[in-house]
Amino acid sequence: MNSMRLCQSVLRSAAPYGVRQAHQAAAARVVEKAQSIVDGEPSGPVVRTKVPGPQSIAMQKELSQLQNSKAVQFFADYEKSVGNYIADVDGNVMLDTYMQISSIPLGYNHPDLMKVTQGREYQALSINRPALGNMPPRDFVERLHNALSVVSCRGEPKDNRRNRISSVCVRSWAILSLS
């Protein structure tokens, strides 16, 4: 029996004793106390249409004239996406657990990230998109040291702080450091 089925079985057997209701109430209290790190983040999902909605379907048909669009789930409205919630072109707002393969851990349109991207230095790097393995910018080593010192895993030795190959490597290292 896998762990999920075991948990469900325990909750079902405890239901007559009020344990399930107590667990649900405790979970509700945790959600109530949770605070967003981004102002304007929705308090929950808003679903106005089926996903994908009519506008996404029409846009997917149009895209299919130019390229294979079978992998498209819906068309996102990134300007309206906030924090951990992604908005689509049909007005749906959904909790986003995908987060672009976890490349934006602070969420969509985080004010600090929006502020940083207005600077000339960021614009020069994002417009020119340097090949970091071949021609990194002059301050790349310093930037990398600063970034890795902030996000390194608890207990990770300083001499082991380095870029990981992929998000899978990052998650694996994080999981290992928790155990």
Short mmCIF file of N, CA, C and O in Angstrom, two decimals, residues 50-156:
data_model
loop_
_atom_site.label_atom_id
_atom_site.label_comp_id
_atom_site.label_asym_id
_atom_site.label_seq_id
_atom_site.Cartn_x
_atom_site.Cartn_y
_atom_site.Cartn_z
N LYS A 50 -13.96 26.95 -18.93
CA LYS A 50 -13.25 25.68 -18.99
C LYS A 50 -11.81 26.00 -19.42
O LYS A 50 -11.57 26.97 -20.13
N VAL A 51 -10.84 25.22 -18.96
CA VAL A 51 -9.45 25.44 -19.34
C VAL A 51 -9.02 24.32 -20.27
O VAL A 51 -9.12 23.15 -19.89
N PRO A 52 -8.58 24.60 -21.48
CA PRO A 52 -8.42 25.92 -22.06
C PRO A 52 -9.77 26.51 -22.44
O PRO A 52 -10.68 25.81 -22.84
N GLY A 53 -9.84 27.82 -22.34
CA GLY A 53 -11.06 28.55 -22.66
C GLY A 53 -11.16 28.87 -24.14
O GLY A 53 -10.25 28.57 -24.91
N PRO A 54 -12.25 29.51 -24.53
CA PRO A 54 -12.49 29.79 -25.95
C PRO A 54 -11.39 30.63 -26.61
O PRO A 54 -11.01 30.38 -27.75
N GLN A 55 -10.86 31.64 -25.90
CA GLN A 55 -9.80 32.45 -26.50
C GLN A 55 -8.52 31.65 -26.68
O GLN A 55 -7.85 31.77 -27.70
N SER A 56 -8.17 30.83 -25.69
CA SER A 56 -6.97 29.99 -25.81
C SER A 56 -7.12 29.00 -26.96
O SER A 56 -6.16 28.78 -27.72
N ILE A 57 -8.30 28.43 -27.10
CA ILE A 57 -8.53 27.46 -28.19
C ILE A 57 -8.38 28.15 -29.54
O ILE A 57 -7.72 27.62 -30.45
N ALA A 58 -8.95 29.34 -29.68
CA ALA A 58 -8.84 30.08 -30.94
C ALA A 58 -7.38 30.44 -31.23
O ALA A 58 -6.91 30.31 -32.37
N MET A 59 -6.65 30.86 -30.20
CA MET A 59 -5.26 31.22 -30.39
C MET A 59 -4.40 30.00 -30.72
O MET A 59 -3.46 30.08 -31.50
N GLN A 60 -4.76 28.85 -30.13
CA GLN A 60 -4.02 27.61 -30.42
C GLN A 60 -4.23 27.21 -31.89
O GLN A 60 -3.29 26.78 -32.55
N LYS A 61 -5.45 27.36 -32.37
CA LYS A 61 -5.72 27.05 -33.79
C LYS A 61 -4.90 27.96 -34.70
O LYS A 61 -4.33 27.52 -35.70
N GLU A 62 -4.83 29.23 -34.34
CA GLU A 62 -4.04 30.18 -35.13
C GLU A 62 -2.55 29.81 -35.08
O GLU A 62 -1.86 29.84 -36.10
N LEU A 63 -2.06 29.47 -33.89
CA LEU A 63 -0.66 29.07 -33.74
C LEU A 63 -0.34 27.81 -34.53
O LEU A 63 0.75 27.66 -35.09
N SER A 64 -1.31 26.90 -34.61
CA SER A 64 -1.08 25.63 -35.32
C SER A 64 -0.82 25.83 -36.81
O SER A 64 -0.31 24.95 -37.48
N GLN A 65 -1.19 27.01 -37.33
CA GLN A 65 -0.89 27.32 -38.73
C GLN A 65 0.60 27.64 -38.92
O GLN A 65 1.11 27.60 -40.03
N LEU A 66 1.27 27.97 -37.82
CA LEU A 66 2.67 28.36 -37.87
C LEU A 66 3.62 27.30 -37.31
O LEU A 66 4.78 27.24 -37.70
N GLN A 67 3.12 26.50 -36.36
CA GLN A 67 3.97 25.49 -35.73
C GLN A 67 3.07 24.45 -35.04
O GLN A 67 1.87 24.64 -34.92
N ASN A 68 3.68 23.37 -34.60
CA ASN A 68 2.95 22.35 -33.85
C ASN A 68 2.55 22.95 -32.51
O ASN A 68 3.41 23.38 -31.74
N SER A 69 1.28 22.98 -32.21
CA SER A 69 0.79 23.60 -30.98
C SER A 69 0.11 22.61 -30.04
O SER A 69 -0.60 23.02 -29.12
N LYS A 70 0.35 21.33 -30.25
CA LYS A 70 -0.34 20.31 -29.44
C LYS A 70 0.03 20.35 -27.96
O LYS A 70 -0.75 19.95 -27.12
N ALA A 71 1.22 20.85 -27.64
CA ALA A 71 1.65 20.88 -26.24
C ALA A 71 1.10 22.09 -25.48
O ALA A 71 1.19 22.14 -24.26
N VAL A 72 0.51 23.05 -26.17
CA VAL A 72 0.00 24.25 -25.53
C VAL A 72 -1.20 23.89 -24.64
O VAL A 72 -2.18 23.31 -25.10
N GLN A 73 -1.10 24.24 -23.36
CA GLN A 73 -2.18 23.98 -22.41
C GLN A 73 -3.20 25.12 -22.42
O GLN A 73 -4.39 24.90 -22.35
N PHE A 74 -2.70 26.35 -22.44
CA PHE A 74 -3.50 27.56 -22.54
C PHE A 74 -2.55 28.71 -22.81
O PHE A 74 -1.33 28.56 -22.68
N PHE A 75 -3.07 29.84 -23.22
CA PHE A 75 -2.25 31.02 -23.44
C PHE A 75 -2.30 31.87 -22.17
O PHE A 75 -3.37 32.22 -21.69
N ALA A 76 -1.13 32.17 -21.64
CA ALA A 76 -1.03 32.91 -20.38
C ALA A 76 -1.07 34.41 -20.63
O ALA A 76 -0.61 34.90 -21.66
N ASP A 77 -1.59 35.12 -19.66
CA ASP A 77 -1.55 36.58 -19.65
C ASP A 77 -0.56 36.95 -18.54
O ASP A 77 -0.93 37.09 -17.38
N TYR A 78 0.71 37.06 -18.91
CA TYR A 78 1.76 37.26 -17.91
C TYR A 78 1.68 38.62 -17.23
O TYR A 78 2.11 38.75 -16.10
N GLU A 79 1.11 39.60 -17.89
CA GLU A 79 0.97 40.91 -17.26
C GLU A 79 -0.03 40.85 -16.10
O GLU A 79 0.09 41.59 -15.14
N LYS A 80 -1.02 39.98 -16.19
CA LYS A 80 -2.03 39.87 -15.13
C LYS A 80 -1.70 38.80 -14.10
O LYS A 80 -2.38 38.69 -13.09
N SER A 81 -0.66 38.01 -14.34
CA SER A 81 -0.25 36.97 -13.40
C SER A 81 0.48 37.63 -12.23
O SER A 81 1.28 38.54 -12.43
N VAL A 82 0.16 37.17 -11.00
CA VAL A 82 0.75 37.79 -9.81
C VAL A 82 1.12 36.71 -8.81
O VAL A 82 0.33 35.81 -8.53
N GLY A 83 2.32 36.82 -8.24
CA GLY A 83 2.74 35.89 -7.20
C GLY A 83 2.73 34.46 -7.71
O GLY A 83 3.32 34.14 -8.73
N ASN A 84 2.03 33.60 -7.01
CA ASN A 84 1.96 32.18 -7.36
C ASN A 84 0.77 31.86 -8.26
O ASN A 84 0.46 30.69 -8.48
N TYR A 85 0.11 32.88 -8.77
CA TYR A 85 -1.08 32.67 -9.59
C TYR A 85 -0.84 33.12 -11.02
O TYR A 85 -0.35 34.22 -11.26
N ILE A 86 -1.19 32.24 -11.96
CA ILE A 86 -1.04 32.55 -13.37
C ILE A 86 -2.42 32.83 -13.95
O ILE A 86 -3.40 32.13 -13.63
N ALA A 87 -2.50 33.87 -14.76
CA ALA A 87 -3.76 34.23 -15.41
C ALA A 87 -3.69 33.78 -16.86
O ALA A 87 -2.62 33.78 -17.47
N ASP A 88 -4.82 33.37 -17.42
CA ASP A 88 -4.85 33.03 -18.84
C ASP A 88 -5.64 34.10 -19.60
O ASP A 88 -6.22 35.00 -19.00
N VAL A 89 -5.62 33.98 -20.91
CA VAL A 89 -6.28 35.00 -21.75
C VAL A 89 -7.80 34.99 -21.61
O VAL A 89 -8.46 35.93 -22.04
N ASP A 90 -8.35 33.95 -21.01
CA ASP A 90 -9.80 33.85 -20.82
C ASP A 90 -10.25 34.39 -19.47
O ASP A 90 -11.43 34.30 -19.13
N GLY A 91 -9.33 34.94 -18.68
CA GLY A 91 -9.70 35.51 -17.38
C GLY A 91 -9.65 34.53 -16.23
O GLY A 91 -10.02 34.89 -15.11
N ASN A 92 -9.19 33.30 -16.46
CA ASN A 92 -9.02 32.35 -15.37
C ASN A 92 -7.73 32.68 -14.63
O ASN A 92 -6.74 33.10 -15.23
N VAL A 93 -7.75 32.50 -13.31
CA VAL A 93 -6.56 32.71 -12.48
C VAL A 93 -6.36 31.43 -11.69
O VAL A 93 -7.26 31.01 -10.95
N MET A 94 -5.20 30.80 -11.89
CA MET A 94 -4.98 29.48 -11.29
C MET A 94 -3.70 29.46 -10.46
O MET A 94 -2.72 30.12 -10.83
N LEU A 95 -3.70 28.70 -9.37
CA LEU A 95 -2.49 28.49 -8.59
C LEU A 95 -1.51 27.74 -9.48
O LEU A 95 -1.83 26.69 -10.03
N ASP A 96 -0.34 28.29 -9.66
CA ASP A 96 0.63 27.73 -10.58
C ASP A 96 1.71 26.97 -9.84
O ASP A 96 2.60 27.56 -9.23
N THR A 97 1.64 25.65 -9.87
CA THR A 97 2.66 24.83 -9.23
C THR A 97 3.78 24.48 -10.19
O THR A 97 4.80 23.95 -9.79
N TYR A 98 3.62 24.81 -11.45
CA TYR A 98 4.65 24.56 -12.47
C TYR A 98 5.70 25.67 -12.45
O TYR A 98 6.89 25.41 -12.49
N MET A 99 5.27 26.89 -12.36
CA MET A 99 6.12 28.08 -12.28
C MET A 99 7.28 28.06 -13.27
O MET A 99 8.42 28.31 -12.92
N GLN A 100 6.96 27.77 -14.52
CA GLN A 100 7.97 27.81 -15.58
C GLN A 100 9.19 26.98 -15.20
O GLN A 100 10.32 27.44 -15.24
N ILE A 101 8.94 25.77 -14.79
CA ILE A 101 9.99 24.84 -14.38
C ILE A 101 10.79 25.43 -13.21
O ILE A 101 12.00 25.34 -13.13
N SER A 102 10.08 26.09 -12.32
CA SER A 102 10.66 26.66 -11.09
C SER A 102 11.73 27.70 -11.35
O SER A 102 12.59 27.92 -10.52
N SER A 103 11.68 28.37 -12.48
CA SER A 103 12.69 29.39 -12.74
C SER A 103 12.34 30.72 -12.11
O SER A 103 13.15 31.63 -12.08
N ILE A 104 11.13 30.87 -11.60
CA ILE A 104 10.74 32.11 -10.95
C ILE A 104 10.18 31.81 -9.55
O ILE A 104 8.99 31.87 -9.33
N PRO A 105 11.06 31.49 -8.60
CA PRO A 105 10.57 31.07 -7.28
C PRO A 105 9.88 32.18 -6.49
O PRO A 105 9.17 31.89 -5.55
N LEU A 106 10.06 33.44 -6.86
CA LEU A 106 9.38 34.53 -6.16
C LEU A 106 8.00 34.81 -6.72
O LEU A 106 7.27 35.63 -6.21
N GLY A 107 7.64 34.14 -7.79
CA GLY A 107 6.33 34.33 -8.38
C GLY A 107 6.34 35.35 -9.49
O GLY A 107 7.34 36.02 -9.77
N TYR A 108 5.20 35.47 -10.13
CA TYR A 108 5.05 36.37 -11.26
C TYR A 108 5.02 37.83 -10.81
O TYR A 108 4.40 38.16 -9.80
N ASN A 109 5.67 38.67 -11.60
CA ASN A 109 5.65 40.13 -11.41
C ASN A 109 5.99 40.58 -10.00
O ASN A 109 5.38 41.51 -9.46
N HIS A 110 6.96 39.93 -9.38
CA HIS A 110 7.41 40.32 -8.04
C HIS A 110 7.96 41.75 -8.13
O HIS A 110 8.78 42.04 -9.00
N PRO A 111 7.52 42.66 -7.26
CA PRO A 111 7.92 44.06 -7.38
C PRO A 111 9.44 44.27 -7.34
O PRO A 111 9.96 45.14 -8.04
N ASP A 112 10.16 43.50 -6.54
CA ASP A 112 11.61 43.67 -6.48
C ASP A 112 12.26 43.27 -7.80
O ASP A 112 13.20 43.91 -8.26
N LEU A 113 11.75 42.19 -8.42
CA LEU A 113 12.30 41.78 -9.71
C LEU A 113 11.94 42.79 -10.79
O LEU A 113 12.76 43.09 -11.67
N MET A 114 10.73 43.32 -10.73
CA MET A 114 10.32 44.33 -11.71
C MET A 114 11.20 45.57 -11.61
O MET A 114 11.60 46.16 -12.60
N LYS A 115 11.55 45.94 -10.38
CA LYS A 115 12.39 47.12 -10.16
C LYS A 115 13.80 46.89 -10.71
O LYS A 115 14.36 47.76 -11.37
N VAL A 116 14.36 45.72 -10.43
CA VAL A 116 15.72 45.40 -10.89
C VAL A 116 15.81 45.40 -12.41
O VAL A 116 16.81 45.82 -12.98
N THR A 117 14.78 44.93 -13.08
CA THR A 117 14.83 44.80 -14.53
C THR A 117 14.72 46.14 -15.26
O THR A 117 14.85 46.19 -16.48
N GLN A 118 14.52 47.21 -14.53
CA GLN A 118 14.46 48.53 -15.16
C GLN A 118 15.84 49.14 -15.35
O GLN A 118 15.99 50.12 -16.06
N GLY A 119 16.86 48.57 -14.73
CA GLY A 119 18.21 49.13 -14.80
C GLY A 119 18.91 48.84 -16.12
O GLY A 119 18.65 47.85 -16.79
N ARG A 120 19.84 49.73 -16.48
CA ARG A 120 20.60 49.60 -17.73
C ARG A 120 21.43 48.32 -17.76
O ARG A 120 21.55 47.67 -18.78
N GLU A 121 22.01 47.95 -16.62
CA GLU A 121 22.84 46.75 -16.55
C GLU A 121 22.04 45.50 -16.92
O GLU A 121 22.47 44.68 -17.71
N TYR A 122 20.85 45.38 -16.34
CA TYR A 122 19.99 44.23 -16.66
C TYR A 122 19.59 44.26 -18.13
O TYR A 122 19.60 43.24 -18.81
N GLN A 123 19.21 45.43 -18.60
CA GLN A 123 18.78 45.55 -19.99
C GLN A 123 19.90 45.13 -20.95
O GLN A 123 19.65 44.43 -21.92
N ALA A 124 21.13 45.54 -20.66
CA ALA A 124 22.26 45.16 -21.53
C ALA A 124 22.44 43.65 -21.57
O ALA A 124 22.68 43.06 -22.62
N LEU A 125 22.29 43.00 -20.41
CA LEU A 125 22.46 41.54 -20.37
C LEU A 125 21.28 40.82 -21.02
O LEU A 125 21.46 39.83 -21.72
N SER A 126 20.06 41.28 -20.77
CA SER A 126 18.91 40.57 -21.32
C SER A 126 18.76 40.80 -22.83
O SER A 126 18.33 39.90 -23.54
N ILE A 127 19.13 41.97 -23.30
CA ILE A 127 19.04 42.24 -24.74
C ILE A 127 20.11 41.48 -25.50
O ILE A 127 19.86 40.87 -26.54
N ASN A 128 21.33 41.47 -24.95
CA ASN A 128 22.45 40.85 -25.66
C ASN A 128 22.58 39.35 -25.39
O ASN A 128 23.29 38.67 -26.11
N ARG A 129 21.92 38.87 -24.36
CA ARG A 129 21.88 37.45 -24.01
C ARG A 129 23.23 36.75 -24.18
O ARG A 129 23.41 35.92 -25.06
N PRO A 130 24.20 37.09 -23.33
CA PRO A 130 25.54 36.52 -23.49
C PRO A 130 25.57 35.01 -23.31
O PRO A 130 24.81 34.46 -22.50
N ALA A 131 26.44 34.37 -24.07
CA ALA A 131 26.70 32.93 -23.90
C ALA A 131 27.65 32.82 -22.71
O ALA A 131 28.85 33.02 -22.84
N LEU A 132 27.11 32.55 -21.55
CA LEU A 132 27.89 32.61 -20.31
C LEU A 132 29.05 31.61 -20.28
O LEU A 132 30.04 31.84 -19.62
N GLY A 133 28.92 30.50 -21.00
CA GLY A 133 30.01 29.53 -21.03
C GLY A 133 31.17 29.97 -21.91
O GLY A 133 32.29 29.53 -21.74
N ASN A 134 30.91 30.88 -22.85
CA ASN A 134 31.95 31.31 -23.79
C ASN A 134 32.45 32.72 -23.52
O ASN A 134 33.65 32.99 -23.57
N MET A 135 31.53 33.66 -23.29
CA MET A 135 31.91 35.06 -23.11
C MET A 135 31.09 35.69 -21.98
O MET A 135 30.20 36.51 -22.21
N PRO A 136 31.37 35.31 -20.74
CA PRO A 136 30.61 35.88 -19.62
C PRO A 136 30.95 37.36 -19.43
O PRO A 136 32.03 37.80 -19.82
N PRO A 137 30.04 38.13 -18.83
CA PRO A 137 30.33 39.54 -18.57
C PRO A 137 31.44 39.69 -17.53
O PRO A 137 31.74 38.77 -16.78
N ARG A 138 32.02 40.89 -17.48
CA ARG A 138 33.19 41.17 -16.64
C ARG A 138 32.99 40.83 -15.17
O ARG A 138 33.91 40.40 -14.50
N ASP A 139 31.79 41.01 -14.63
CA ASP A 139 31.54 40.78 -13.20
C ASP A 139 30.82 39.45 -12.93
O ASP A 139 30.22 39.28 -11.87
N PHE A 140 30.89 38.51 -13.85
CA PHE A 140 30.13 37.26 -13.75
C PHE A 140 30.52 36.44 -12.51
O PHE A 140 29.67 35.94 -11.79
N VAL A 141 31.83 36.31 -12.26
CA VAL A 141 32.28 35.48 -11.12
C VAL A 141 31.78 36.07 -9.80
O VAL A 141 31.26 35.36 -8.95
N GLU A 142 31.89 37.38 -9.66
CA GLU A 142 31.40 38.04 -8.45
C GLU A 142 29.90 37.86 -8.29
O GLU A 142 29.40 37.54 -7.22
N ARG A 143 29.15 38.03 -9.38
CA ARG A 143 27.70 37.85 -9.33
C ARG A 143 27.33 36.42 -8.93
O ARG A 143 26.42 36.20 -8.15
N LEU A 144 28.06 35.46 -9.50
CA LEU A 144 27.78 34.06 -9.20
C LEU A 144 28.05 33.74 -7.74
O LEU A 144 27.24 33.09 -7.07
N HIS A 145 29.18 34.21 -7.21
CA HIS A 145 29.48 34.01 -5.79
C HIS A 145 28.38 34.61 -4.91
O HIS A 145 27.91 33.97 -3.97
N ASN A 146 27.98 35.83 -5.22
CA ASN A 146 26.94 36.50 -4.42
C ASN A 146 25.62 35.74 -4.48
O ASN A 146 24.94 35.56 -3.47
N ALA A 147 25.24 35.31 -5.67
CA ALA A 147 23.96 34.60 -5.84
C ALA A 147 23.98 33.25 -5.11
O ALA A 147 23.03 32.89 -4.42
N LEU A 148 25.06 32.51 -5.26
CA LEU A 148 25.13 31.17 -4.65
C LEU A 148 25.21 31.24 -3.14
O LEU A 148 24.71 30.35 -2.45
N SER A 149 25.81 32.29 -2.58
CA SER A 149 25.90 32.38 -1.13
C SER A 149 24.53 32.62 -0.52
O SER A 149 24.26 32.23 0.61
N VAL A 150 23.63 33.24 -1.26
CA VAL A 150 22.28 33.53 -0.75
C VAL A 150 21.37 32.32 -0.85
O VAL A 150 20.54 32.08 0.02
N VAL A 151 21.50 31.54 -1.90
CA VAL A 151 20.55 30.46 -2.15
C VAL A 151 21.09 29.06 -1.86
O VAL A 151 20.43 28.08 -2.12
N SER A 152 22.28 28.96 -1.31
CA SER A 152 22.84 27.63 -1.06
C SER A 152 22.02 26.91 0.00
O SER A 152 21.39 27.52 0.85
N CYS A 153 22.05 25.61 -0.08
CA CYS A 153 21.28 24.78 0.85
C CYS A 153 21.93 24.78 2.23
O CYS A 153 23.15 24.90 2.36
N ARG A 154 21.10 24.62 3.24
CA ARG A 154 21.58 24.55 4.61
C ARG A 154 22.58 23.40 4.73
O ARG A 154 22.35 22.30 4.25
N GLY A 155 23.72 23.68 5.30
CA GLY A 155 24.72 22.64 5.51
C GLY A 155 25.62 22.39 4.31
O GLY A 155 26.54 21.58 4.38
N GLU A 156 25.37 23.07 3.21
CA GLU A 156 26.21 22.86 2.02
C GLU A 156 27.57 23.50 2.26
O GLU A 156 27.66 24.67 2.59
#
